[in-house]
PDB file of C-alpha atoms in Angstrom:
ATOM      1  CA  VAL A   1       7.884   4.431   5.404  1.00 58.00           C
ATOM      2  CA  ALA A   2       5.237   6.017   3.102  1.00 62.00           C
ATOM      3  CA  ALA A   3       4.287   2.724   1.685  1.00 67.00           C
ATOM      4  CA  ALA A   4       3.211   1.482   5.090  1.00 79.00           C
ATOM      5  CA  LEU A   5       0.574   4.270   5.343  1.00 86.00           C
ATOM      6  CA  PRO A   6      -2.363   3.385   3.311  1.00 89.00           C
ATOM      7  CA  ALA A   7      -3.377   0.625   5.748  1.00 90.00           C
ATOM      8  CA  ALA A   8      -2.923   2.933   8.700  1.00 89.00           C
ATOM      9  CA  ILE A   9      -5.028   5.647   6.815  1.00 92.00           C
ATOM     10  CA  LEU A  10      -7.898   3.050   6.290  1.00 93.00           C
ATOM     11  CA  ALA A  11      -7.728   2.510  10.154  1.00 91.00           C
ATOM     12  CA  PRO A  12      -9.930  -0.598  10.265  1.00 94.00           C
ATOM     13  CA  GLN A  13     -12.148  -1.164  13.341  1.00 93.00           C
ATOM     14  CA  PRO A  14     -11.646  -4.566  15.167  1.00 94.00           C
ATOM     15  CA  GLY A  15     -13.733  -7.115  13.360  1.00 97.00           C
ATOM     16  CA  GLU A  16     -14.377  -4.880  10.367  1.00 97.00           C
ATOM     17  CA  ARG A  17     -14.578  -6.633   6.955  1.00 98.00           C
ATOM     18  CA  VAL A  18     -11.704  -5.201   4.725  1.00 98.00           C
ATOM     19  CA  LEU A  19     -10.961  -5.890   1.095  1.00 98.00           C
ATOM     20  CA  ASP A  20      -7.323  -5.706  -0.054  1.00 97.00           C
ATOM     21  CA  LEU A  21      -8.000  -5.913  -3.801  1.00 96.00           C
ATOM     22  CA  CYS A  22      -4.325  -6.025  -5.082  1.00 94.00           C
ATOM     23  CA  ALA A  23      -2.841  -7.782  -1.978  1.00 94.00           C
ATOM     24  CA  ALA A  24       0.253  -9.516  -2.934  1.00 90.00           C
ATOM     25  CA  PRO A  25       2.925  -9.820  -1.567  1.00 89.00           C
ATOM     26  CA  GLY A  26       0.950  -8.933   1.584  1.00 90.00           C
ATOM     27  CA  GLY A  27       2.521  -6.223   3.588  1.00 92.00           C
ATOM     28  CA  LYS A  28      -0.636  -4.167   3.868  1.00 94.00           C
ATOM     29  CA  THR A  29      -2.784  -7.331   4.423  1.00 95.00           C
ATOM     30  CA  ALA A  30      -0.623  -8.144   7.483  1.00 95.00           C
ATOM     31  CA  GLN A  31      -0.947  -4.604   8.794  1.00 94.00           C
ATOM     32  CA  LEU A  32      -4.787  -4.663   8.407  1.00 96.00           C
ATOM     33  CA  ALA A  33      -5.048  -8.225   9.996  1.00 96.00           C
ATOM     34  CA  ALA A  34      -2.803  -7.105  12.818  1.00 95.00           C
ATOM     35  CA  ALA A  35      -5.158  -4.240  13.477  1.00 94.00           C
ATOM     36  CA  GLY A  36      -8.052  -6.735  13.987  1.00 96.00           C
ATOM     37  CA  ALA A  37      -9.772  -6.501  10.637  1.00 97.00           C
ATOM     38  CA  ARG A  38     -11.358  -9.563   8.872  1.00 97.00           C
ATOM     39  CA  VAL A  39      -9.354  -9.190   5.641  1.00 97.00           C
ATOM     40  CA  VAL A  40     -10.322 -10.618   2.300  1.00 98.00           C
ATOM     41  CA  ALA A  41      -6.850 -10.589   0.172  1.00 97.00           C
ATOM     42  CA  VAL A  42      -7.358 -10.686  -3.592  1.00 97.00           C
ATOM     43  CA  ASP A  43      -4.596 -10.917  -6.226  1.00 96.00           C
ATOM     44  CA  ARG A  44      -4.375 -12.605  -9.533  1.00 95.00           C
ATOM     45  CA  SER A  45      -0.812 -13.953  -9.029  1.00 95.00           C
ATOM     46  CA  ALA A  46      -0.939 -17.307  -7.229  1.00 95.00           C
ATOM     47  CA  PRO A  47       2.844 -17.463  -6.549  1.00 94.00           C
ATOM     48  CA  ARG A  48       2.818 -14.009  -5.006  1.00 93.00           C
ATOM     49  CA  LEU A  49      -0.267 -15.092  -2.940  1.00 95.00           C
ATOM     50  CA  LYS A  50       1.718 -17.918  -1.626  1.00 95.00           C
ATOM     51  CA  ARG A  51       4.365 -15.534  -0.288  1.00 94.00           C
ATOM     52  CA  LEU A  52       1.443 -13.499   1.349  1.00 95.00           C
ATOM     53  CA  THR A  53       0.116 -16.743   3.005  1.00 95.00           C
ATOM     54  CA  ALA A  54       3.468 -17.682   4.258  1.00 95.00           C
ATOM     55  CA  ASN A  55       4.148 -14.209   5.694  1.00 93.00           C
ATOM     56  CA  LEU A  56       0.732 -14.387   7.499  1.00 95.00           C
ATOM     57  CA  ASP A  57       1.547 -17.875   8.925  1.00 96.00           C
ATOM     58  CA  ARG A  58       4.875 -16.518  10.123  1.00 95.00           C
ATOM     59  CA  LEU A  59       3.281 -13.589  11.842  1.00 95.00           C
ATOM     60  CA  GLY A  60       0.362 -15.711  13.315  1.00 97.00           C
ATOM     61  CA  LEU A  61      -2.202 -13.793  11.389  1.00 97.00           C
ATOM     62  CA  THR A  62      -5.066 -14.922   9.235  1.00 96.00           C
ATOM     63  CA  ALA A  63      -6.907 -13.573   5.959  1.00 97.00           C
ATOM     64  CA  GLU A  64      -9.270 -14.978   3.652  1.00 97.00           C
ATOM     65  CA  VAL A  65      -7.167 -15.331   0.377  1.00 97.00           C
ATOM     66  CA  HIS A  66      -8.451 -15.542  -3.164  1.00 97.00           C
ATOM     67  CA  VAL A  67      -6.638 -15.911  -6.418  1.00 97.00           C
ATOM     68  CA  ALA A  68      -8.716 -13.698  -8.718  1.00 97.00           C
ATOM     69  CA  ASP A  69      -8.453 -10.799 -11.076  1.00 96.00           C
ATOM     70  CA  GLY A  70      -9.363  -7.657  -9.221  1.00 96.00           C
ATOM     71  CA  LEU A  71     -11.372  -6.508 -12.163  1.00 97.00           C
ATOM     72  CA  THR A  72     -13.726  -9.438 -12.065  1.00 97.00           C
ATOM     73  CA  PHE A  73     -13.764 -10.355  -8.247  1.00 97.00           C
ATOM     74  CA  ASN A  74     -17.227 -10.296  -6.780  1.00 96.00           C
ATOM     75  CA  ALA A  75     -18.369 -10.326  -3.257  1.00 97.00           C
ATOM     76  CA  GLU A  76     -20.808  -8.638  -0.890  1.00 97.00           C
ATOM     77  CA  PRO A  77     -19.692  -4.817  -0.586  1.00 98.00           C
ATOM     78  CA  PHE A  78     -17.118  -4.082   2.103  1.00 98.00           C
ATOM     79  CA  PRO A  79     -17.218  -1.208   4.606  1.00 98.00           C
ATOM     80  CA  ALA A  80     -13.534  -0.583   3.873  1.00 98.00           C
ATOM     81  CA  VAL A  81     -11.455  -1.283   0.746  1.00 98.00           C
ATOM     82  CA  LEU A  82      -7.785  -0.883  -0.029  1.00 97.00           C
ATOM     83  CA  LEU A  83      -6.596  -0.523  -3.701  1.00 97.00           C
ATOM     84  CA  ASP A  84      -2.806  -0.345  -3.881  1.00 96.00           C
ATOM     85  CA  ALA A  85      -2.943  -0.331  -7.623  1.00 96.00           C
ATOM     86  CA  PRO A  86      -0.383  -1.491 -10.119  1.00 95.00           C
ATOM     87  CA  CYS A  87       1.697   1.580 -11.220  1.00 95.00           C
ATOM     88  CA  SER A  88       4.809   2.791 -12.879  1.00 94.00           C
ATOM     89  CA  ALA A  89       6.748   2.595  -9.600  1.00 92.00           C
ATOM     90  CA  THR A  90       8.587   5.703 -10.290  1.00 92.00           C
ATOM     91  CA  GLY A  91       8.388   6.575  -6.701  1.00 90.00           C
ATOM     92  CA  THR A  92      10.935   3.808  -6.103  1.00 86.00           C
ATOM     93  CA  LEU A  93      13.736   5.133  -8.411  1.00 82.00           C
ATOM     94  CA  ARG A  94      16.106   5.563  -5.584  1.00 80.00           C
ATOM     95  CA  ARG A  95      16.053   1.964  -4.938  1.00 80.00           C
ATOM     96  CA  HIS A  96      15.263   0.787  -8.378  1.00 79.00           C
ATOM     97  CA  PRO A  97      16.890   3.054 -10.788  1.00 82.00           C
ATOM     98  CA  ASP A  98      16.255   0.745 -13.830  1.00 82.00           C
ATOM     99  CA  THR A  99      12.596   1.609 -13.619  1.00 78.00           C
ATOM    100  CA  ALA A 100      13.384   4.818 -15.415  1.00 79.00           C
ATOM    101  CA  TRP A 101      14.657   2.677 -18.335  1.00 80.00           C
ATOM    102  CA  ASN A 102      12.030  -0.058 -18.372  1.00 82.00           C
ATOM    103  CA  ARG A 103       8.889   2.147 -18.636  1.00 82.00           C
ATOM    104  CA  THR A 104       7.533   4.064 -21.657  1.00 84.00           C
ATOM    105  CA  LEU A 105       4.722   6.541 -22.175  1.00 83.00           C
ATOM    106  CA  ALA A 106       2.680   3.740 -23.705  1.00 91.00           C
ATOM    107  CA  ASP A 107       3.285   1.684 -20.418  1.00 90.00           C
ATOM    108  CA  LEU A 108       2.060   4.679 -18.423  1.00 93.00           C
ATOM    109  CA  ALA A 109      -1.180   5.077 -20.526  1.00 96.00           C
ATOM    110  CA  ASN A 110      -1.925   1.401 -20.021  1.00 97.00           C
ATOM    111  CA  LEU A 111      -1.362   1.616 -16.364  1.00 97.00           C
ATOM    112  CA  VAL A 112      -3.631   4.740 -16.031  1.00 97.00           C
ATOM    113  CA  ASP A 113      -6.397   2.772 -17.863  1.00 98.00           C
ATOM    114  CA  LEU A 114      -6.095  -0.235 -15.572  1.00 98.00           C
ATOM    115  CA  GLN A 115      -6.164   1.860 -12.566  1.00 98.00           C
ATOM    116  CA  ALA A 116      -9.221   3.645 -13.576  1.00 98.00           C
ATOM    117  CA  ARG A 117     -10.962   0.297 -14.187  1.00 98.00           C
ATOM    118  CA  LEU A 118      -9.781  -1.144 -10.924  1.00 98.00           C
ATOM    119  CA  LEU A 119     -10.902   1.978  -9.063  1.00 98.00           C
ATOM    120  CA  ASP A 120     -14.427   1.473 -10.661  1.00 98.00           C
ATOM    121  CA  ARG A 121     -14.477  -2.145  -9.583  1.00 98.00           C
ATOM    122  CA  ALA A 122     -13.072  -1.324  -6.005  1.00 98.00           C
ATOM    123  CA  TRP A 123     -16.009   1.308  -5.721  1.00 98.00           C
ATOM    124  CA  ALA A 124     -18.578  -1.307  -6.762  1.00 98.00           C
ATOM    125  CA  LEU A 125     -17.215  -3.339  -3.842  1.00 98.00           C
ATOM    126  CA  THR A 126     -17.519  -0.682  -1.451  1.00 98.00           C
ATOM    127  CA  ALA A 127     -20.588  -0.509   0.672  1.00 98.00           C
ATOM    128  CA  PRO A 128     -22.687   2.742   1.036  1.00 97.00           C
ATOM    129  CA  GLY A 129     -21.072   4.737   3.852  1.00 97.00           C
ATOM    130  CA  GLY A 130     -17.860   2.900   3.345  1.00 98.00           C
ATOM    131  CA  ARG A 131     -14.411   4.171   2.460  1.00 97.00           C
ATOM    132  CA  LEU A 132     -11.935   3.450  -0.137  1.00 98.00           C
ATOM    133  CA  VAL A 133      -8.222   4.148  -0.001  1.00 98.00           C
ATOM    134  CA  TYR A 134      -6.499   4.381  -3.346  1.00 98.00           C
ATOM    135  CA  ALA A 135      -2.718   4.366  -3.432  1.00 97.00           C
ATOM    136  CA  THR A 136       0.266   4.092  -5.851  1.00 96.00           C
ATOM    137  CA  CYS A 137       4.022   4.160  -5.504  1.00 94.00           C
ATOM    138  CA  SER A 138       4.137   6.660  -8.340  1.00 95.00           C
ATOM    139  CA  LEU A 139       5.315  10.277  -8.775  1.00 95.00           C
ATOM    140  CA  GLU A 140       3.161  10.630 -11.814  1.00 95.00           C
ATOM    141  CA  PRO A 141       0.081  12.790 -11.346  1.00 96.00           C
ATOM    142  CA  GLU A 142      -1.748  10.848 -13.918  1.00 98.00           C
ATOM    143  CA  GLU A 143      -1.508   7.990 -11.420  1.00 98.00           C
ATOM    144  CA  GLY A 144      -2.430   9.974  -8.530  1.00 98.00           C
ATOM    145  CA  GLU A 145      -4.102  13.433  -8.430  1.00 98.00           C
ATOM    146  CA  ARG A 146      -5.418  13.394 -11.931  1.00 98.00           C
ATOM    147  CA  GLN A 147      -6.547   9.820 -11.539  1.00 98.00           C
ATOM    148  CA  ILE A 148      -8.573  10.718  -8.386  1.00 98.00           C
ATOM    149  CA  ALA A 149      -9.976  13.984 -10.228  1.00 98.00           C
ATOM    150  CA  ALA A 150     -11.258  11.775 -13.081  1.00 98.00           C
ATOM    151  CA  PHE A 151     -12.824   9.249 -10.832  1.00 98.00           C
ATOM    152  CA  LEU A 152     -14.622  11.975  -8.914  1.00 98.00           C
ATOM    153  CA  SER A 153     -15.905  13.578 -12.051  1.00 98.00           C
ATOM    154  CA  ARG A 154     -17.585  10.375 -13.188  1.00 97.00           C
ATOM    155  CA  THR A 155     -18.736   9.253  -9.697  1.00 98.00           C
ATOM    156  CA  PRO A 156     -21.320  11.601  -8.104  1.00 97.00           C
ATOM    157  CA  GLU A 157     -21.666   9.454  -5.083  1.00 97.00           C
ATOM    158  CA  ALA A 158     -18.037   9.865  -4.174  1.00 98.00           C
ATOM    159  CA  ALA A 159     -16.418  12.349  -1.871  1.00 98.00           C
ATOM    160  CA  LEU A 160     -12.903  12.908  -0.995  1.00 97.00           C
ATOM    161  CA  ILE A 161     -11.917  12.775   2.720  1.00 96.00           C
ATOM    162  CA  PRO A 162      -8.782  14.991   3.256  1.00 96.00           C
ATOM    163  CA  ILE A 163      -6.000  13.114   5.071  1.00 96.00           C
ATOM    164  CA  ASN A 164      -4.721  14.948   8.090  1.00 93.00           C
ATOM    165  CA  ALA A 165      -1.540  14.669   9.987  1.00 90.00           C
ATOM    166  CA  ALA A 166      -2.897  12.401  12.647  1.00 91.00           C
ATOM    167  CA  MET A 167      -3.675   9.808  10.055  1.00 92.00           C
ATOM    168  CA  VAL A 168      -0.043   9.730   8.909  1.00 89.00           C
ATOM    169  CA  GLY A 169       1.803   9.559  12.225  1.00 86.00           C
ATOM    170  CA  ASN A 170       1.842  13.372  12.530  1.00 89.00           C
ATOM    171  CA  CYS A 171       4.020  13.702   9.463  1.00 88.00           C
ATOM    172  CA  ALA A 172       2.282  16.747   8.054  1.00 91.00           C
ATOM    173  CA  GLU A 173       4.923  17.281   5.264  1.00 91.00           C
ATOM    174  CA  LEU A 174       3.650  14.208   3.597  1.00 93.00           C
ATOM    175  CA  ILE A 175       0.067  15.895   3.036  1.00 94.00           C
ATOM    176  CA  ASP A 176      -0.488  18.333   0.188  1.00 94.00           C
ATOM    177  CA  PRO A 177      -3.101  21.221   0.142  1.00 94.00           C
ATOM    178  CA  ALA A 178      -5.699  19.110  -1.410  1.00 94.00           C
ATOM    179  CA  GLY A 179      -5.700  16.510   1.353  1.00 95.00           C
ATOM    180  CA  PHE A 180      -3.819  13.778  -0.449  1.00 97.00           C
ATOM    181  CA  LEU A 181      -0.872  11.831   0.853  1.00 95.00           C
ATOM    182  CA  ARG A 182       1.885  12.803  -1.549  1.00 95.00           C
ATOM    183  CA  ALA A 183       5.217  11.579  -0.288  1.00 91.00           C
ATOM    184  CA  LEU A 184       8.328  12.539  -2.042  1.00 91.00           C
ATOM    185  CA  PRO A 185      11.877  11.302  -1.839  1.00 87.00           C
ATOM    186  CA  CYS A 186      12.964  14.711  -0.279  1.00 88.00           C
ATOM    187  CA  HIS A 187      10.636  14.080   2.635  1.00 88.00           C
ATOM    188  CA  LEU A 188      11.457  12.616   6.111  1.00 82.00           C
ATOM    189  CA  ALA A 189      15.147  13.773   5.487  1.00 81.00           C
ATOM    190  CA  ASP A 190      16.128  13.127   9.031  1.00 80.00           C
ATOM    191  CA  PHE A 191      15.266   9.442   8.351  1.00 78.00           C
ATOM    192  CA  GLY A 192      17.232   9.273   4.997  1.00 78.00           C
ATOM    193  CA  GLY A 193      14.292  10.349   2.836  1.00 81.00           C
ATOM    194  CA  CYS A 194      11.427   7.964   1.613  1.00 86.00           C
ATOM    195  CA  ASP A 195       9.925   6.432  -1.514  1.00 87.00           C
ATOM    196  CA  GLY A 196       7.486   8.616  -3.482  1.00 91.00           C
ATOM    197  CA  PHE A 197       3.963   7.436  -2.855  1.00 93.00           C
ATOM    198  CA  PHE A 198       0.346   8.740  -3.267  1.00 96.00           C
ATOM    199  CA  ALA A 199      -2.857   8.106  -1.516  1.00 96.00           C
ATOM    200  CA  ALA A 200      -6.393   9.423  -1.326  1.00 97.00           C
ATOM    201  CA  VAL A 201      -9.475   8.449   0.782  1.00 98.00           C
ATOM    202  CA  LEU A 202     -12.969   8.392  -0.670  1.00 98.00           C
ATOM    203  CA  VAL A 203     -16.152   7.790   1.021  1.00 98.00           C
ATOM    204  CA  LYS A 204     -19.420   6.451  -0.714  1.00 97.00           C
ATOM    205  CA  ALA A 205     -22.623   8.441   0.017  1.00 95.00           C
ATOM    206  CA  TYR A 206     -25.738   6.546   1.053  1.00 90.00           C
ATOM    207  CA  PRO A 207     -28.415   6.300  -1.856  1.00 83.00           C
TER     208      PRO A 207
END
């Protein structure tokens, strides 16, 4: 459930240009396209993008698809950007317990560095006045709260937009006091719980 929320939080307007920077396998691309956005979907994995395209075809949706590295992709800035960044996936341990054995502290450090570089690139592709949603399926603060704190400290034109209950289907328990989406496996207990997930919304000031 929580993994479906970043696209909803971005809340694109019909016809709005939206960049999905790490798009495959395409669930969020489909959500954005279904909301009426003109989606540009970027991923460096051609096989995974084939799955994305097949899913869009099956759903009768369209997007502009690019096989490209998110760190080097270039285009005119977008009013809305979604970065569901590669992460440790510790939020999915309930479904994938092997993750706990397949990750090391070195892996985490490498992922945190990659996320920071992708955030900077996504920000460069965000137009003034535009918004960026950063998300990971991780429980680690280094990939969530601390990542955003570091980004804000080095990016003076960025401001945090607190997420509110209305943006997440009135599930107030998924929002922490700082205004982040911080879903934990204990949340939504009446529905059997949910994966761990993090999301933040940033807005770029006009120069």
